Amino acid sequence: MNFLYQSSHFFASLLRQHPTPLSEPASAGTKATAAIAIGDSNARNPMLPIARFYAKEMRQVARKSVLRLSPHIKREICKACASPLVPGVSCSTRVKGHKKGRRVVTTCLYCGCQRRLIVDPHKELFVDKDIHGIIH
């Protein structure tokens, strides 16, 4: 599964040498034009469908062999379209909220799906705790 993860991120991070400019949507505000504008990320990265394929394969291998993916890996793959989320290439990342309720919002540029993660410096993931003795 490590090979599939690495290859999906490699293909997602590849960019064309001379990217073509994206076309502007005809009328703003409709879902159809927003989907067309978001789907134009293939124009910038023609290898994104291959990256999505490898990410889907990784999920299927994990399901079939009854293994759990690490939360760190799950956060880097879009739930809706299985696109690897590489900031600036296949997703946009921004911080929203105030001090108490800060969230990191990651938006997939391929399908428009958003993922919101709470930013809490005191919270530690289950897999990151030292009591388990698991090295990952």
PDB file of C-alpha atoms in Angstrom:
ATOM      1  CA  MET A   1       0.000   0.000   0.000  1.00  0.00           C
ATOM      2  CA  ASN A   2       2.953   2.293   0.578  1.00  0.00           C
ATOM      3  CA  PHE A   3       3.864   2.038  -3.111  1.00  0.00           C
ATOM      4  CA  LEU A   4       0.335   3.003  -4.156  1.00  0.00           C
ATOM      5  CA  TYR A   5       0.339   5.968  -1.771  1.00  0.00           C
ATOM      6  CA  GLN A   6       3.718   7.223  -2.969  1.00  0.00           C
ATOM      7  CA  SER A   7       2.878   6.792  -6.648  1.00  0.00           C
ATOM      8  CA  SER A   8      -0.479   8.579  -6.305  1.00  0.00           C
ATOM      9  CA  HIS A   9       1.196  11.584  -4.666  1.00  0.00           C
ATOM     10  CA  PHE A  10       3.998  11.548  -7.226  1.00  0.00           C
ATOM     11  CA  PHE A  11       1.581  11.676 -10.164  1.00  0.00           C
ATOM     12  CA  ALA A  12      -0.565  14.308  -8.422  1.00  0.00           C
ATOM     13  CA  SER A  13       2.429  16.583  -7.897  1.00  0.00           C
ATOM     14  CA  LEU A  14       3.601  16.410 -11.518  1.00  0.00           C
ATOM     15  CA  LEU A  15       2.801  19.492 -13.525  1.00  0.00           C
ATOM     16  CA  ARG A  16       3.087  20.179 -17.208  1.00  0.00           C
ATOM     17  CA  GLN A  17       6.142  22.126 -18.286  1.00  0.00           C
ATOM     18  CA  HIS A  18       3.922  24.754 -19.957  1.00  0.00           C
ATOM     19  CA  PRO A  19       0.487  24.772 -18.303  1.00  0.00           C
ATOM     20  CA  THR A  20      -2.424  25.932 -20.424  1.00  0.00           C
ATOM     21  CA  PRO A  21      -4.507  28.809 -19.028  1.00  0.00           C
ATOM     22  CA  LEU A  22      -7.870  27.818 -17.599  1.00  0.00           C
ATOM     23  CA  SER A  23     -10.977  29.050 -19.370  1.00  0.00           C
ATOM     24  CA  GLU A  24     -13.294  31.385 -17.467  1.00  0.00           C
ATOM     25  CA  PRO A  25     -16.821  30.117 -16.745  1.00  0.00           C
ATOM     26  CA  ALA A  26     -19.554  31.686 -18.868  1.00  0.00           C
ATOM     27  CA  SER A  27     -21.931  32.620 -16.044  1.00  0.00           C
ATOM     28  CA  ALA A  28     -20.993  32.682 -12.388  1.00  0.00           C
ATOM     29  CA  GLY A  29     -23.180  31.203  -9.689  1.00  0.00           C
ATOM     30  CA  THR A  30     -24.466  27.999 -11.261  1.00  0.00           C
ATOM     31  CA  LYS A  31     -23.367  24.572 -10.132  1.00  0.00           C
ATOM     32  CA  ALA A  32     -22.753  23.395 -13.696  1.00  0.00           C
ATOM     33  CA  THR A  33     -20.262  26.138 -14.468  1.00  0.00           C
ATOM     34  CA  ALA A  34     -18.596  25.674 -11.065  1.00  0.00           C
ATOM     35  CA  ALA A  35     -18.182  21.962 -11.788  1.00  0.00           C
ATOM     36  CA  ILE A  36     -16.694  22.740 -15.200  1.00  0.00           C
ATOM     37  CA  ALA A  37     -14.275  25.251 -13.665  1.00  0.00           C
ATOM     38  CA  ILE A  38     -13.247  22.781 -10.950  1.00  0.00           C
ATOM     39  CA  GLY A  39     -12.956  19.924 -13.465  1.00  0.00           C
ATOM     40  CA  ASP A  40     -10.473  21.996 -15.485  1.00  0.00           C
ATOM     41  CA  SER A  41      -7.726  20.970 -13.076  1.00  0.00           C
ATOM     42  CA  ASN A  42      -6.968  18.185 -15.594  1.00  0.00           C
ATOM     43  CA  ALA A  43      -5.780  20.911 -17.959  1.00  0.00           C
ATOM     44  CA  ARG A  44      -3.068  21.826 -15.461  1.00  0.00           C
ATOM     45  CA  ASN A  45      -2.233  18.278 -14.396  1.00  0.00           C
ATOM     46  CA  PRO A  46      -2.904  15.557 -16.994  1.00  0.00           C
ATOM     47  CA  MET A  47      -1.594  12.876 -14.606  1.00  0.00           C
ATOM     48  CA  LEU A  48      -4.306  13.487 -11.994  1.00  0.00           C
ATOM     49  CA  PRO A  49      -6.577  10.642 -13.242  1.00  0.00           C
ATOM     50  CA  ILE A  50      -3.665   8.214 -12.816  1.00  0.00           C
ATOM     51  CA  ALA A  51      -3.062   9.547  -9.303  1.00  0.00           C
ATOM     52  CA  ARG A  52      -6.749   9.086  -8.495  1.00  0.00           C
ATOM     53  CA  PHE A  53      -6.611   5.513  -9.802  1.00  0.00           C
ATOM     54  CA  TYR A  54      -3.693   4.629  -7.501  1.00  0.00           C
ATOM     55  CA  ALA A  55      -5.419   6.218  -4.490  1.00  0.00           C
ATOM     56  CA  LYS A  56      -8.613   4.237  -5.223  1.00  0.00           C
ATOM     57  CA  GLU A  57      -6.554   1.055  -5.554  1.00  0.00           C
ATOM     58  CA  MET A  58      -4.922   1.749  -2.194  1.00  0.00           C
ATOM     59  CA  ARG A  59      -8.326   2.072  -0.536  1.00  0.00           C
ATOM     60  CA  GLN A  60      -9.559  -1.127  -2.184  1.00  0.00           C
ATOM     61  CA  VAL A  61      -6.459  -3.083  -1.150  1.00  0.00           C
ATOM     62  CA  ALA A  62      -6.884  -1.867   2.439  1.00  0.00           C
ATOM     63  CA  ARG A  63     -10.556  -2.868   2.432  1.00  0.00           C
ATOM     64  CA  LYS A  64      -9.932  -6.269   0.906  1.00  0.00           C
ATOM     65  CA  SER A  65      -7.090  -7.142   3.267  1.00  0.00           C
ATOM     66  CA  VAL A  66      -9.036  -5.705   6.251  1.00  0.00           C
ATOM     67  CA  LEU A  67      -6.390  -3.110   7.128  1.00  0.00           C
ATOM     68  CA  ARG A  68      -6.952   0.373   8.462  1.00  0.00           C
ATOM     69  CA  LEU A  69      -5.337   3.291   6.739  1.00  0.00           C
ATOM     70  CA  SER A  70      -3.483   5.717   8.965  1.00  0.00           C
ATOM     71  CA  PRO A  71      -5.381   8.949   9.702  1.00  0.00           C
ATOM     72  CA  HIS A  72      -2.445  10.847   8.224  1.00  0.00           C
ATOM     73  CA  ILE A  73      -2.970   9.060   4.894  1.00  0.00           C
ATOM     74  CA  LYS A  74      -6.755   9.480   5.050  1.00  0.00           C
ATOM     75  CA  ARG A  75      -6.362  13.238   5.442  1.00  0.00           C
ATOM     76  CA  GLU A  76      -4.343  13.446   2.232  1.00  0.00           C
ATOM     77  CA  ILE A  77      -6.950  11.746   0.019  1.00  0.00           C
ATOM     78  CA  CYS A  78     -10.301  13.244  -1.001  1.00  0.00           C
ATOM     79  CA  LYS A  79     -13.238  11.187   0.258  1.00  0.00           C
ATOM     80  CA  ALA A  80     -15.433  11.987  -2.741  1.00  0.00           C
ATOM     81  CA  CYS A  81     -13.136  11.503  -5.742  1.00  0.00           C
ATOM     82  CA  ALA A  82     -10.023   9.783  -4.254  1.00  0.00           C
ATOM     83  CA  SER A  83      -7.752  12.524  -5.550  1.00  0.00           C
ATOM     84  CA  PRO A  84      -4.511  12.964  -3.572  1.00  0.00           C
ATOM     85  CA  LEU A  85      -4.680  16.328  -1.817  1.00  0.00           C
ATOM     86  CA  VAL A  86      -1.436  18.169  -2.526  1.00  0.00           C
ATOM     87  CA  PRO A  87      -1.691  21.815  -1.387  1.00  0.00           C
ATOM     88  CA  GLY A  88      -1.393  24.238  -4.286  1.00  0.00           C
ATOM     89  CA  VAL A  89      -1.651  21.470  -6.886  1.00  0.00           C
ATOM     90  CA  SER A  90      -4.842  19.496  -6.310  1.00  0.00           C
ATOM     91  CA  CYS A  91      -6.313  21.276  -3.276  1.00  0.00           C
ATOM     92  CA  SER A  92      -6.488  24.656  -1.613  1.00  0.00           C
ATOM     93  CA  THR A  93      -5.990  25.006   2.130  1.00  0.00           C
ATOM     94  CA  ARG A  94      -7.083  27.855   4.370  1.00  0.00           C
ATOM     95  CA  VAL A  95      -7.581  28.479   8.081  1.00  0.00           C
ATOM     96  CA  LYS A  96     -10.982  29.727   9.226  1.00  0.00           C
ATOM     97  CA  GLY A  97     -12.400  30.740  12.567  1.00  0.00           C
ATOM     98  CA  HIS A  98     -11.184  32.453  15.682  1.00  0.00           C
ATOM     99  CA  LYS A  99      -8.809  31.316  18.389  1.00  0.00           C
ATOM    100  CA  LYS A 100     -11.190  28.883  20.074  1.00  0.00           C
ATOM    101  CA  GLY A 101     -12.784  27.351  16.999  1.00  0.00           C
ATOM    102  CA  ARG A 102     -10.058  27.312  14.353  1.00  0.00           C
ATOM    103  CA  ARG A 103     -10.436  24.915  11.487  1.00  0.00           C
ATOM    104  CA  VAL A 104      -8.275  24.012   8.525  1.00  0.00           C
ATOM    105  CA  VAL A 105     -10.512  23.816   5.455  1.00  0.00           C
ATOM    106  CA  THR A 106      -9.099  21.786   2.569  1.00  0.00           C
ATOM    107  CA  THR A 107     -10.986  22.071  -0.739  1.00  0.00           C
ATOM    108  CA  CYS A 108     -10.380  19.539  -3.501  1.00  0.00           C
ATOM    109  CA  LEU A 109      -9.846  21.325  -6.819  1.00  0.00           C
ATOM    110  CA  TYR A 110     -11.086  18.313  -8.792  1.00  0.00           C
ATOM    111  CA  CYS A 111     -14.552  17.801  -7.280  1.00  0.00           C
ATOM    112  CA  GLY A 112     -14.976  20.747  -4.882  1.00  0.00           C
ATOM    113  CA  CYS A 113     -15.406  18.574  -1.769  1.00  0.00           C
ATOM    114  CA  GLN A 114     -14.364  20.288   1.458  1.00  0.00           C
ATOM    115  CA  ARG A 115     -12.779  18.747   4.525  1.00  0.00           C
ATOM    116  CA  ARG A 116     -12.732  20.636   7.827  1.00  0.00           C
ATOM    117  CA  LEU A 117     -10.271  19.659  10.541  1.00  0.00           C
ATOM    118  CA  ILE A 118     -10.233  21.227  14.000  1.00  0.00           C
ATOM    119  CA  VAL A 119      -6.942  22.843  14.976  1.00  0.00           C
ATOM    120  CA  ASP A 120      -6.263  22.024  18.613  1.00  0.00           C
ATOM    121  CA  PRO A 121      -2.654  21.999  19.836  1.00  0.00           C
ATOM    122  CA  HIS A 122      -3.588  19.885  22.867  1.00  0.00           C
ATOM    123  CA  LYS A 123      -5.354  17.140  20.920  1.00  0.00           C
ATOM    124  CA  GLU A 124      -3.296  14.104  19.981  1.00  0.00           C
ATOM    125  CA  LEU A 125      -4.398  11.397  17.554  1.00  0.00           C
ATOM    126  CA  PHE A 126      -4.835   7.876  18.874  1.00  0.00           C
ATOM    127  CA  VAL A 127      -2.094   6.529  16.602  1.00  0.00           C
ATOM    128  CA  ASP A 128       0.354   9.240  17.745  1.00  0.00           C
ATOM    129  CA  LYS A 129       0.168   8.385  21.446  1.00  0.00           C
ATOM    130  CA  ASP A 130       3.350   6.872  22.911  1.00  0.00           C
ATOM    131  CA  ILE A 131       1.585   4.263  25.036  1.00  0.00           C
ATOM    132  CA  HIS A 132       1.024   1.988  22.048  1.00  0.00           C
ATOM    133  CA  GLY A 133       4.655   1.595  21.071  1.00  0.00           C
ATOM    134  CA  ILE A 134       3.733   1.517  17.380  1.00  0.00           C
ATOM    135  CA  ILE A 135       6.198   3.068  15.005  1.00  0.00           C
ATOM    136  CA  HIS A 136       4.686   4.289  11.749  1.00  0.00           C
TER     137      HIS A 136
END
